[in-house]
Backbone as JSON, one array per atom type, in Angstrom:
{
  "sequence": "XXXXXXXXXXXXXXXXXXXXXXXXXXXXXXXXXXXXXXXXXXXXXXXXXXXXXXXXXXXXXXXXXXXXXXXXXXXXXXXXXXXXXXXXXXXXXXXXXXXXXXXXXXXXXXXXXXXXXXXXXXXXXXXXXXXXXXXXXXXXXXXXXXXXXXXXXXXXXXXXXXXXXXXXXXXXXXXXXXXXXXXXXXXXXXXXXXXXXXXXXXXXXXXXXXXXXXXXXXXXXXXXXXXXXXXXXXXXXXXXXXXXXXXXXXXXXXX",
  "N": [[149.01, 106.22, 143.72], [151.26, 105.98, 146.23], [152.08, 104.34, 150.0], [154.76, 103.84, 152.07], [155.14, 101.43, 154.36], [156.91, 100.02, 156.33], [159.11, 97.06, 158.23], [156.74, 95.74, 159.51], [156.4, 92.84, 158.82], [157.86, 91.16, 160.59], [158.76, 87.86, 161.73], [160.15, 86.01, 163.56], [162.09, 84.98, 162.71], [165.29, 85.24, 163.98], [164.57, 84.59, 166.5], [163.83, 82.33, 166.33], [166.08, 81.16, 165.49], [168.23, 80.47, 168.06], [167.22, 78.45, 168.95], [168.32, 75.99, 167.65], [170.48, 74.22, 165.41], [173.85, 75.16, 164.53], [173.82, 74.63, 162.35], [171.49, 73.93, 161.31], [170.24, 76.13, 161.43], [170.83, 77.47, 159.36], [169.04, 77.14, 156.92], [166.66, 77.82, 157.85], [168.41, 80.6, 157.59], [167.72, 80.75, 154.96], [165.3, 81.75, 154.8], [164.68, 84.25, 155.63], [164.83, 86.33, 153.45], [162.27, 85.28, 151.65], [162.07, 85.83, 148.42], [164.7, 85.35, 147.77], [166.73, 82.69, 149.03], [169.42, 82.45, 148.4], [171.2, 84.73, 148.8], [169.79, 84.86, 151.41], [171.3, 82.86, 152.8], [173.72, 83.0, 152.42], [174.48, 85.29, 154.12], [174.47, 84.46, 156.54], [176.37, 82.41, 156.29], [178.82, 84.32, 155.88], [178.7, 85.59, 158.2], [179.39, 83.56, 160.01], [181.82, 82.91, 159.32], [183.38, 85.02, 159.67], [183.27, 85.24, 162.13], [184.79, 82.88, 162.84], [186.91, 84.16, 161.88], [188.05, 83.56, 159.29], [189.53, 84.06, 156.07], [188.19, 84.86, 153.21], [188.89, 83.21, 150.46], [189.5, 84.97, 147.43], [189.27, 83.92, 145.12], [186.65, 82.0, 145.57], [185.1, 84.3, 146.58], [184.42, 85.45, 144.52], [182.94, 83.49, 142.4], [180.8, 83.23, 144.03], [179.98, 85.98, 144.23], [179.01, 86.22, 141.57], [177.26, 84.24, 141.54], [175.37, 85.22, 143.48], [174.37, 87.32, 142.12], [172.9, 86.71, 140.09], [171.11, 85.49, 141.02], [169.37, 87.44, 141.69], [169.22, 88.78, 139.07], [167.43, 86.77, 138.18], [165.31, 87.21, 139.43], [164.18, 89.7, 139.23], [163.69, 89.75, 136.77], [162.18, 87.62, 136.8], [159.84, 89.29, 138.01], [159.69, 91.71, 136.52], [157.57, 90.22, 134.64], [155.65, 89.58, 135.45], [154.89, 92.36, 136.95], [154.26, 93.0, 133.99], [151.81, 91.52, 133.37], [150.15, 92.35, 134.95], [149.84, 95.16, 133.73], [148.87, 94.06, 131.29], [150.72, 94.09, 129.36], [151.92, 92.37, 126.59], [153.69, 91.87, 125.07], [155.91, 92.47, 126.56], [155.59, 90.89, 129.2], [155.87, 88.31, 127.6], [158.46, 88.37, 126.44], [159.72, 88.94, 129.06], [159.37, 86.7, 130.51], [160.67, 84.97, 129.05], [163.14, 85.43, 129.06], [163.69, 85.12, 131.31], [163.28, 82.39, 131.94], [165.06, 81.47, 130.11], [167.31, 81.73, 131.63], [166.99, 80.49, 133.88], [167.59, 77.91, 132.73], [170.07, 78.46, 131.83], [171.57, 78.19, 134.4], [171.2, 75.91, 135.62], [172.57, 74.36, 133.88], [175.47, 75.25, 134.08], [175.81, 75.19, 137.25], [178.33, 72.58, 138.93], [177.45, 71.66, 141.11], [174.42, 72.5, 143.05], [174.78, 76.19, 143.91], [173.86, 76.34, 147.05], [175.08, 74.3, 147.59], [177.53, 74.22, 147.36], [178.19, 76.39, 148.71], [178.61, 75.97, 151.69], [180.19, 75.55, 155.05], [182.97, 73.68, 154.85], [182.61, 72.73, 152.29], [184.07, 72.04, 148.76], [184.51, 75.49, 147.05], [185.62, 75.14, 144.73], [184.59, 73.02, 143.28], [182.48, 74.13, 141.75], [181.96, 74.55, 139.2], [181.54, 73.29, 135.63], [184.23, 73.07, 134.77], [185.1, 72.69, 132.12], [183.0, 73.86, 130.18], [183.23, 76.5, 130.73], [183.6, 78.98, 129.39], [182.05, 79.13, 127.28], [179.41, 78.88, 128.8], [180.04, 81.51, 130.0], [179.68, 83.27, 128.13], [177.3, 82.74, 127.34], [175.76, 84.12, 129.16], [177.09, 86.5, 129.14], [175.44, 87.02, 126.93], [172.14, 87.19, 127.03], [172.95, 88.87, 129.26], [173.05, 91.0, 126.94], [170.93, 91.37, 125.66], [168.93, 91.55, 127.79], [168.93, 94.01, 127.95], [168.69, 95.05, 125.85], [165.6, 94.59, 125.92], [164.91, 96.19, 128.11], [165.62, 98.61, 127.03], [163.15, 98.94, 124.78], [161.72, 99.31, 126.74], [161.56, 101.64, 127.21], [160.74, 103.04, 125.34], [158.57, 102.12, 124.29], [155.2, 103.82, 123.76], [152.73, 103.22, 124.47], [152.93, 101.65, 127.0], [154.67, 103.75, 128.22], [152.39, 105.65, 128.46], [150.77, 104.09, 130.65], [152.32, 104.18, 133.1], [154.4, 106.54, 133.39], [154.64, 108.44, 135.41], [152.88, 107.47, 137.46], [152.06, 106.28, 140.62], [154.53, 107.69, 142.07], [157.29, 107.77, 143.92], [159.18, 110.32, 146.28], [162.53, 110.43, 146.76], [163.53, 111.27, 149.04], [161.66, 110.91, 151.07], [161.71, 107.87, 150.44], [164.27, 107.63, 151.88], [164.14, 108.37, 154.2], [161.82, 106.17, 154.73], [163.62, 104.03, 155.15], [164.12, 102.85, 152.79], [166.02, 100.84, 150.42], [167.62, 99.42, 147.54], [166.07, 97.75, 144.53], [164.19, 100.09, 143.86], [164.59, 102.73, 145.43], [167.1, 103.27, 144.21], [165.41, 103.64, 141.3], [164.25, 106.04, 142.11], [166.26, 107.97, 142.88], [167.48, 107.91, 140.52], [165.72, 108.05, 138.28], [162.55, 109.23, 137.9], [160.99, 108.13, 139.89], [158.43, 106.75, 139.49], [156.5, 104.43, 138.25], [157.44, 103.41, 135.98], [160.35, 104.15, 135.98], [161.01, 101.96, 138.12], [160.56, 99.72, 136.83], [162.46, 100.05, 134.58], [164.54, 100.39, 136.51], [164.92, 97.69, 137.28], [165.23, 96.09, 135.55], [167.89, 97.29, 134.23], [169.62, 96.61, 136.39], [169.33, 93.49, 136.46], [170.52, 93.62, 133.76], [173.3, 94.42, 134.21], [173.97, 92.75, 136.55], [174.12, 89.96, 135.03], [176.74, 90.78, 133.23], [177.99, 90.82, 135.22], [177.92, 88.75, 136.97], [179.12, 86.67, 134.58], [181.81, 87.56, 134.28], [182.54, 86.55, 136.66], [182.21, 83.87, 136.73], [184.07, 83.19, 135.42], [186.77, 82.67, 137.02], [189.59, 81.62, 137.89], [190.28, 78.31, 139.99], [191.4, 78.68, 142.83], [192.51, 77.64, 146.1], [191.29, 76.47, 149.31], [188.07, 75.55, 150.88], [188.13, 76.31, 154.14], [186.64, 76.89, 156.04], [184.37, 75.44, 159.32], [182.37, 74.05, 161.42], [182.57, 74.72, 163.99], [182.41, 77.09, 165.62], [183.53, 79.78, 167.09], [183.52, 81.6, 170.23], [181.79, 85.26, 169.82], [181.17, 87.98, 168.0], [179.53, 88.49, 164.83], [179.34, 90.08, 161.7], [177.55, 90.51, 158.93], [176.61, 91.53, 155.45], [174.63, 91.22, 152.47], [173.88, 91.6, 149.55], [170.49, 91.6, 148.05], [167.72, 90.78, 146.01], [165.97, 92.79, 146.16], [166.54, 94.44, 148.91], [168.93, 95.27, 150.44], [170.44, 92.52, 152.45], [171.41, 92.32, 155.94], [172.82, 90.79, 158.75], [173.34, 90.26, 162.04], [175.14, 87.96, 164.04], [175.46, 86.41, 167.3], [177.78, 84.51, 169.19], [177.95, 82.15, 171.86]],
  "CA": [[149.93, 106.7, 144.75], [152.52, 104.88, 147.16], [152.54, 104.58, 150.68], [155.47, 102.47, 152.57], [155.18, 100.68, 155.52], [157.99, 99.32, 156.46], [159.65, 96.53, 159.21], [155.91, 95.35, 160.31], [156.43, 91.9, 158.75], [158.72, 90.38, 161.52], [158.34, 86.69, 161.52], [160.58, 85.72, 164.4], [163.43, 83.74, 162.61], [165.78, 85.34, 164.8], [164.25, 83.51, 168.44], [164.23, 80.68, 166.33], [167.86, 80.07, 165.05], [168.63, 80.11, 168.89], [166.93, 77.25, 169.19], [168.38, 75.19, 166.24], [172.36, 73.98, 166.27], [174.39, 76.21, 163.91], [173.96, 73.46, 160.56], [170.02, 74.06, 161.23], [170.22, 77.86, 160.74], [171.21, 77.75, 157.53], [167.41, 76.73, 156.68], [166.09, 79.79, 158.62], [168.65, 81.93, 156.82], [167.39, 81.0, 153.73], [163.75, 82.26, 154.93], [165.16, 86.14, 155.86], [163.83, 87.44, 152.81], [162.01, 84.05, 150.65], [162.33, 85.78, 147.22], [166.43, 85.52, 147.81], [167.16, 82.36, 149.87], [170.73, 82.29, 148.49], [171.51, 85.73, 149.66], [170.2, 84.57, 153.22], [172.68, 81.84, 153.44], [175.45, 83.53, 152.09], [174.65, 86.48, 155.0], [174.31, 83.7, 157.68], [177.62, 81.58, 156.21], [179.77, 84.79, 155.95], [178.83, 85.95, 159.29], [179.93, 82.34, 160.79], [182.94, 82.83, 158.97], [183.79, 86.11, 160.28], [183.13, 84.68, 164.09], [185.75, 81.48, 162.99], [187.98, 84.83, 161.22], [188.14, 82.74, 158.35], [189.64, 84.75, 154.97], [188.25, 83.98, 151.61], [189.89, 83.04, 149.3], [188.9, 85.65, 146.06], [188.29, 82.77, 144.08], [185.49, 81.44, 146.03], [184.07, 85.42, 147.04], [184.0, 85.61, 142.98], [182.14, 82.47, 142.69], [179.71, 83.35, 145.08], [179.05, 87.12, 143.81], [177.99, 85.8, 140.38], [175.89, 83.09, 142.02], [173.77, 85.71, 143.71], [174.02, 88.25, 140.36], [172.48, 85.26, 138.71], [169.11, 85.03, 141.8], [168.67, 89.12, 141.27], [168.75, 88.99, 137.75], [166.49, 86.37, 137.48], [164.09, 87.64, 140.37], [163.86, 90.91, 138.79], [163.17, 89.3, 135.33], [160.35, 87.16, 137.05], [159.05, 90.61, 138.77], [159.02, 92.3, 135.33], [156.74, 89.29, 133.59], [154.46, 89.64, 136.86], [154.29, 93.49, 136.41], [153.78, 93.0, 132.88], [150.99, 90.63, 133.25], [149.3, 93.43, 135.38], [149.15, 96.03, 132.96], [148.46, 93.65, 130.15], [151.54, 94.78, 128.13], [151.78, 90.95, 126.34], [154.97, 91.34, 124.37], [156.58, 92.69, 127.21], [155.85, 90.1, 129.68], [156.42, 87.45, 127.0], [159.92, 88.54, 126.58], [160.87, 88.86, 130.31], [159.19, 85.22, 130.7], [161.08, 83.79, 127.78], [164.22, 85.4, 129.66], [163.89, 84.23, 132.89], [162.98, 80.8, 131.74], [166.66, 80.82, 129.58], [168.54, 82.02, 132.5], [167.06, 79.1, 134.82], [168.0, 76.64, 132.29], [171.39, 78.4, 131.65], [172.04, 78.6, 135.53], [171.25, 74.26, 135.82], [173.73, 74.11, 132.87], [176.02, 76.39, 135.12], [176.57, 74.57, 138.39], [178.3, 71.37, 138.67], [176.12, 71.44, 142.28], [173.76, 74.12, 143.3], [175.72, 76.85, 145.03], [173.49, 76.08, 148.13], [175.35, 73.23, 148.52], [179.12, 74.41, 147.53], [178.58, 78.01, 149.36], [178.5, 75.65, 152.43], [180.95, 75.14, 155.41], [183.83, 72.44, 154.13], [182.57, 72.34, 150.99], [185.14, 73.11, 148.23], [183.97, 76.15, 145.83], [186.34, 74.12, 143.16], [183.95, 71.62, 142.68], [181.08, 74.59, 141.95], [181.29, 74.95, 138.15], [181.95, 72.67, 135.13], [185.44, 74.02, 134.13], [185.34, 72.45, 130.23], [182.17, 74.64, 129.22], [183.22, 77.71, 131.09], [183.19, 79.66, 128.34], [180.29, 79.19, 126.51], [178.45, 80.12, 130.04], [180.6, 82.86, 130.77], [179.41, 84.25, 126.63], [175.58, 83.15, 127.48], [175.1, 85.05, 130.34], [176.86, 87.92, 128.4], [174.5, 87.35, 125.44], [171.25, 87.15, 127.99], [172.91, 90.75, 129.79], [172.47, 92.23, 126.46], [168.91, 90.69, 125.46], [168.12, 92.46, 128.6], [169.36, 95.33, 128.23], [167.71, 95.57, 124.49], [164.49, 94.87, 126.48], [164.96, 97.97, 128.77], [165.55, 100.36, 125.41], [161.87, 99.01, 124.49], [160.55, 99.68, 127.22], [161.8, 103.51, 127.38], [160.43, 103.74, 123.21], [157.22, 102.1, 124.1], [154.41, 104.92, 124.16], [151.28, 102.94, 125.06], [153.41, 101.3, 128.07], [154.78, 104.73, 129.3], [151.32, 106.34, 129.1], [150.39, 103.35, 131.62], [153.53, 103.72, 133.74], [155.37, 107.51, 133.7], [154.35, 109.74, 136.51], [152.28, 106.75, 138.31], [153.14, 105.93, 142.01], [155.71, 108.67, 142.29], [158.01, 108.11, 145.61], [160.48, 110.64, 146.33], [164.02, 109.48, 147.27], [163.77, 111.65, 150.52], [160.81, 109.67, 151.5], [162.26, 106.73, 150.65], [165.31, 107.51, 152.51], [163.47, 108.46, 155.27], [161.68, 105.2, 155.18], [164.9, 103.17, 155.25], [163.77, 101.89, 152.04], [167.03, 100.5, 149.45], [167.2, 98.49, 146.26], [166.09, 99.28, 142.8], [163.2, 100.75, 144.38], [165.59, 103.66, 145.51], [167.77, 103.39, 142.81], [164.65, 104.18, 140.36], [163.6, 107.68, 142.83], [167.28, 108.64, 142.49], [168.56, 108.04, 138.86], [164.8, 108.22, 137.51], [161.59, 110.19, 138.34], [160.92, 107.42, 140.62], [157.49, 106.41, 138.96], [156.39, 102.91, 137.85], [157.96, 103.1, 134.65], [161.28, 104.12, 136.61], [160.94, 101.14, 138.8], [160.53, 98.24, 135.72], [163.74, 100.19, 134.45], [165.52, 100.15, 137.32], [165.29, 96.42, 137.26], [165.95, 95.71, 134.13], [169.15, 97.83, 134.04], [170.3, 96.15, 137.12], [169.42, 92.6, 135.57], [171.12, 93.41, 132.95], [174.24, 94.66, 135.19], [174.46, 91.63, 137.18], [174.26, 89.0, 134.51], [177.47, 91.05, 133.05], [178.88, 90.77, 136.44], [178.21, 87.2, 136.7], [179.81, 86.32, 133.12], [183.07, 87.74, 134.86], [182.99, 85.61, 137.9], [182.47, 82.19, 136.74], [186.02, 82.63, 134.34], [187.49, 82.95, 137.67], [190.41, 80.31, 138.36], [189.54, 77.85, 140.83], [192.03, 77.74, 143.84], [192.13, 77.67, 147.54], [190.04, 75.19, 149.45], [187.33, 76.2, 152.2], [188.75, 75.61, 155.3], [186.05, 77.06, 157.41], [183.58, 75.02, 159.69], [180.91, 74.25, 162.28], [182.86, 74.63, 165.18], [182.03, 78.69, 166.08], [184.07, 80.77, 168.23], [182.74, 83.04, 170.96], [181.82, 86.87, 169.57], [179.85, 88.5, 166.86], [179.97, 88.07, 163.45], [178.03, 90.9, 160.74], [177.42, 90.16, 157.26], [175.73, 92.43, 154.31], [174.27, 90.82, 151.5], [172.86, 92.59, 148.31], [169.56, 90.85, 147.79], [167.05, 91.41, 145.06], [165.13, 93.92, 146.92], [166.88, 95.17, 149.44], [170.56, 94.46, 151.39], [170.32, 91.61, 154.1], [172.15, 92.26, 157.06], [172.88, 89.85, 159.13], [174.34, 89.7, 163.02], [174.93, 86.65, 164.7], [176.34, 86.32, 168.13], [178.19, 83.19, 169.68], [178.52, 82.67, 173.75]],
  "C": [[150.47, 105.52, 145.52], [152.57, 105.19, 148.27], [153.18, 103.63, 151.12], [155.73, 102.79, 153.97], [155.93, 99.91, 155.68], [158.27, 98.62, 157.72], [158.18, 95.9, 160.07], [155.6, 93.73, 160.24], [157.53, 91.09, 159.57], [157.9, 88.82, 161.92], [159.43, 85.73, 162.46], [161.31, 84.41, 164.27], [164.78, 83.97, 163.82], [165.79, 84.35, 166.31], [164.39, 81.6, 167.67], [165.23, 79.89, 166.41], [168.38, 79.85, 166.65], [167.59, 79.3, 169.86], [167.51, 75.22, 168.51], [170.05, 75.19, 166.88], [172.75, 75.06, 164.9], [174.07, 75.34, 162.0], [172.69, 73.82, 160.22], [169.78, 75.48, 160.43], [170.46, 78.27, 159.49], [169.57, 77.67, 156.62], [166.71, 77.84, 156.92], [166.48, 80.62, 158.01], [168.14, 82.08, 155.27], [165.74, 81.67, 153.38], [164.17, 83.54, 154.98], [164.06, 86.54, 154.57], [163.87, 85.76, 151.67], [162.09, 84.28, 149.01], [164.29, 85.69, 146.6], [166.97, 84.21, 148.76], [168.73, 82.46, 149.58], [171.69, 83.68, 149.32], [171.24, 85.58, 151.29], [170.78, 84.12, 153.61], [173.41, 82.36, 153.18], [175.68, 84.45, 153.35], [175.26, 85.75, 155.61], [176.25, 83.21, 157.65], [178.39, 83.0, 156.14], [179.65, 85.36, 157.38], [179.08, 85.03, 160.25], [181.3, 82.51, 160.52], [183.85, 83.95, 159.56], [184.55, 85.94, 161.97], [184.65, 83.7, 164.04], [186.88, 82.56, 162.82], [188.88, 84.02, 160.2], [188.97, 83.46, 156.98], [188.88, 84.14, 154.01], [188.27, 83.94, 151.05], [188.72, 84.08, 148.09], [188.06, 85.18, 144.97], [186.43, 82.2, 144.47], [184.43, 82.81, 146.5], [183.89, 85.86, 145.31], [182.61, 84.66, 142.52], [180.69, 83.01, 143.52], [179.17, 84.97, 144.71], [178.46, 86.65, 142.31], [176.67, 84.63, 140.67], [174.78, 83.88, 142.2], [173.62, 86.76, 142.87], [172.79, 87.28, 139.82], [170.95, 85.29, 139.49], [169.14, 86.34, 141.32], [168.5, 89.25, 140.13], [167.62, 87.94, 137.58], [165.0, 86.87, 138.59], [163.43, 88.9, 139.94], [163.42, 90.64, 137.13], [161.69, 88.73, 135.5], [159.25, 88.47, 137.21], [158.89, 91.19, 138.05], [157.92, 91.19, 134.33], [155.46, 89.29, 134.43], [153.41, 91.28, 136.22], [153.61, 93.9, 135.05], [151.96, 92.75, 132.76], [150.02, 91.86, 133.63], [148.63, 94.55, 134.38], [149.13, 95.23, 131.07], [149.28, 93.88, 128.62], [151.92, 92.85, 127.75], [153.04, 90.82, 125.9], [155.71, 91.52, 125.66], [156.78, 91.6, 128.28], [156.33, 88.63, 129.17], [158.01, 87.14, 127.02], [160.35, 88.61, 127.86], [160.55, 87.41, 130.95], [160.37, 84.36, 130.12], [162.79, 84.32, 128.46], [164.87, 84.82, 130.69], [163.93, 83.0, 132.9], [164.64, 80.33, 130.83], [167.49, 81.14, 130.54], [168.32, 81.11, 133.61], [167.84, 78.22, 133.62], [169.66, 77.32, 132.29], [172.25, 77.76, 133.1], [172.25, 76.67, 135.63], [171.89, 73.9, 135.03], [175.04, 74.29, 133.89], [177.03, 75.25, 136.01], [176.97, 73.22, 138.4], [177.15, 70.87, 140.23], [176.02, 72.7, 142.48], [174.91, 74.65, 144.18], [174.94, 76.79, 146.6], [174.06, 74.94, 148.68], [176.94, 73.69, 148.53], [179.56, 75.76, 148.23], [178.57, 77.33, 151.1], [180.06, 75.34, 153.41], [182.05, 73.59, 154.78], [183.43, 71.81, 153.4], [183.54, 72.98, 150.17], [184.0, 73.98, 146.87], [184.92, 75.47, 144.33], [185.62, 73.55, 142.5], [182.42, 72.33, 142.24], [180.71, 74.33, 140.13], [182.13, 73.74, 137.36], [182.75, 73.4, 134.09], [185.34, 74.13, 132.48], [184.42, 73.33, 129.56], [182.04, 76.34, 129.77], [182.92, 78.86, 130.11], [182.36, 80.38, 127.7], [179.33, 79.43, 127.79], [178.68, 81.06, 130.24], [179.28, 83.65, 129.04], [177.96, 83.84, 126.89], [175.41, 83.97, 128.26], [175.81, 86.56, 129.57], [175.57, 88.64, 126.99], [172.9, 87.72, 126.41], [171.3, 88.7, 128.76], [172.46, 91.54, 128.44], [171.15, 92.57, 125.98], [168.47, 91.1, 126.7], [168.28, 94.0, 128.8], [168.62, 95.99, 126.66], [166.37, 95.54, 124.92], [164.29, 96.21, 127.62], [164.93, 98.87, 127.69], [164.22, 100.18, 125.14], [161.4, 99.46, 125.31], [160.51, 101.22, 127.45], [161.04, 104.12, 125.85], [158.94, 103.31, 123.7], [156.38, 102.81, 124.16], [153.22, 104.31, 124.53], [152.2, 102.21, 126.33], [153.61, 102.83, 128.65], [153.87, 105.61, 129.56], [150.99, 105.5, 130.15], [151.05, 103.59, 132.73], [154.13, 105.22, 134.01], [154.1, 108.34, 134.65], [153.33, 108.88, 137.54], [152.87, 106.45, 139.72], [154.33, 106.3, 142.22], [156.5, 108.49, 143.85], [159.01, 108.94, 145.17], [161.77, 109.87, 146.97], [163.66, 110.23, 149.08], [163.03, 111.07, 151.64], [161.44, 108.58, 151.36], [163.57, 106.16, 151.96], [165.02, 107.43, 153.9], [162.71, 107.14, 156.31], [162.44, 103.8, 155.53], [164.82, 101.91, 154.2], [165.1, 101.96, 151.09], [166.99, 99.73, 148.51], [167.04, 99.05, 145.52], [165.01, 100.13, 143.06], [163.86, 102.69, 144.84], [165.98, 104.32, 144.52], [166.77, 104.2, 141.48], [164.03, 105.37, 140.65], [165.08, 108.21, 141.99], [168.18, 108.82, 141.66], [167.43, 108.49, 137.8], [163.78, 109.12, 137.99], [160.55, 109.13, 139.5], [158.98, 106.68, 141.09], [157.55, 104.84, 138.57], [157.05, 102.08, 136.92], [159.7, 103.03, 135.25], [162.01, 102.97, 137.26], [161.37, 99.87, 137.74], [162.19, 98.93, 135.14], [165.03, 99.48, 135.16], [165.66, 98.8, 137.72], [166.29, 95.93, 136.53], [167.51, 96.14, 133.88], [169.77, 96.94, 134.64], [170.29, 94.56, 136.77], [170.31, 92.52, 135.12], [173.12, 93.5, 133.56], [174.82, 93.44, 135.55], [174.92, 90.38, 136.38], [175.85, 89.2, 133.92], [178.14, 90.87, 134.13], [179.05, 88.85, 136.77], [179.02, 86.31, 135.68], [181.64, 86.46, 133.6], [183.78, 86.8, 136.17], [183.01, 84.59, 137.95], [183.79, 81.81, 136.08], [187.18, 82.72, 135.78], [188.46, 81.57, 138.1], [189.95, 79.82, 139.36], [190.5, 77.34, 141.43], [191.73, 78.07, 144.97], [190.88, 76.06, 147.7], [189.7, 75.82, 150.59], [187.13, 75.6, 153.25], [187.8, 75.74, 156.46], [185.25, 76.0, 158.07], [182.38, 74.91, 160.78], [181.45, 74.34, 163.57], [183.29, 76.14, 165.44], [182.31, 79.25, 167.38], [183.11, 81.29, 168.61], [183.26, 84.37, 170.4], [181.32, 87.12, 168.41], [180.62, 88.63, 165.85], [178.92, 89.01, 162.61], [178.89, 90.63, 159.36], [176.11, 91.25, 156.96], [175.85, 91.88, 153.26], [173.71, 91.67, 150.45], [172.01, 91.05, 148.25], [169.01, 91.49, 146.64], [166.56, 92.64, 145.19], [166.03, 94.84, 147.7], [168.19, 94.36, 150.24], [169.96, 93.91, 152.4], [171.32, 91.98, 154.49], [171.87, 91.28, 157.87], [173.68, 90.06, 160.45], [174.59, 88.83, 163.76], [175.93, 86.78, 166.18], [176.64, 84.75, 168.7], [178.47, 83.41, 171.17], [179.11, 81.4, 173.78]]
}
């Protein structure tokens, strides 16, 4: 069985960043939730950008949704080789190891600098990817969505996995909803029977999802230049991130 406790881990980044100058915070935002720092900076940097009333450019909000496609798929690939490990299913965690481990190396192929450094104030997103092998990244990360998505069909055929796994730790969605819980955690109450087996699905699908979503956003032309910076108007600024787990929100105020 499942019970959730939710919002008792507060760790008092908030009191901190208003201690820190606005360049500092970026460090902090990447703590919000530690299995996602890129999703915390991206909250933090679009909710600075908001405050400056910055636009941005398509090119660079393309860019930047396949970046963090690219942490959820592989966070949810690690989190199925984990779960694996648990119930001792060997091929299964083999294969979501041997995935996760080609989608880091694809990703350091990928960037010409990490996107932690080109998702940054007056940095240009131009300079994020190496244009000449676009391609052939855009077609790995499609080949990688479907090699995960052929690992989800196993795991719905396996019968000694779903005796381990179907009808285990059942949450309903209304509970969930109730607990202000979101993610694939959700997602696997309200598309599946919202069991264990549900859950490793509802990764995997979404994995597989994102890496297809990513494959689309790195062919994206590369213009505009990012004009925003560190010099932050007075008045509030909210950002919503999709994270692995669950959406960061983000509000920041300026006086």
């Amino acid at each position: 069985s499942a019970h959730v406790q939710a919002g008792y881990a507060h760790r008092g980044i908030d009191q901190a960043m208003t201690q820190v100058t606005w360049e500092r915070g970026v460090l902090l935002a990447r703590q919000l939730d530690p299995l996602a720092p890129l999703a915390g900076q991206l909250a933090y940097i679009q909710a600075l950008e908001m405050l400056q009333q910055w636009p941005v450019p398509i090119t660079t909000q393309r860019l930047r949704d396949a970046a963090l496609a690219i942490e959820r798929a592989s966070n949810a690939l690690w989190w199925a080789a984990r779960f694996a490990s648990l119930l001792s299913a060997t091929r299964l965690q083999k294969r979501a190891a041997q995935l996760a481990s080609a989608l880091t190396t694809q990703t350091a192929l990928l960037w010409r600098q990490p996107p932690e450094k080109w998702m940054m104030p007056q940095n240009a997103a131009e300079q994020a990817i190496e244009r000449g092998q676009t391609p052939s990244h855009a077609q790995m990360l499609k080949t990688l969505a479907r090699e995960i998505a052929s690992l989800s069909a196993f795991t719905e055929k396996d019968r000694w996995l779903s005796l381990r796994t179907r009808g285990i730790g059942v949450i309903t969605t209304q509970h969930l909803l109730e607990k202000g819980v979101q993610g694939p955690v959700l997602s696997a109450s309200q598309q599946g029977a919202g069991d264990a087996r549900s859950r490793l699905w509802s990764r995997l699908q979404g994995a597989s999802r994102d890496l297809a979503t990513a494959a689309e956003g790195v062919q994206a032309s590369q213009q505009g230049q990012h004009s925003a910076d560190w010099n932050i108007s007075a008045g509030t600024g909210r950002s919503i991130v999709e994270g692995p787990r669950v959406p960061i929100c983000l509000r920041l105020t300026s006086d």
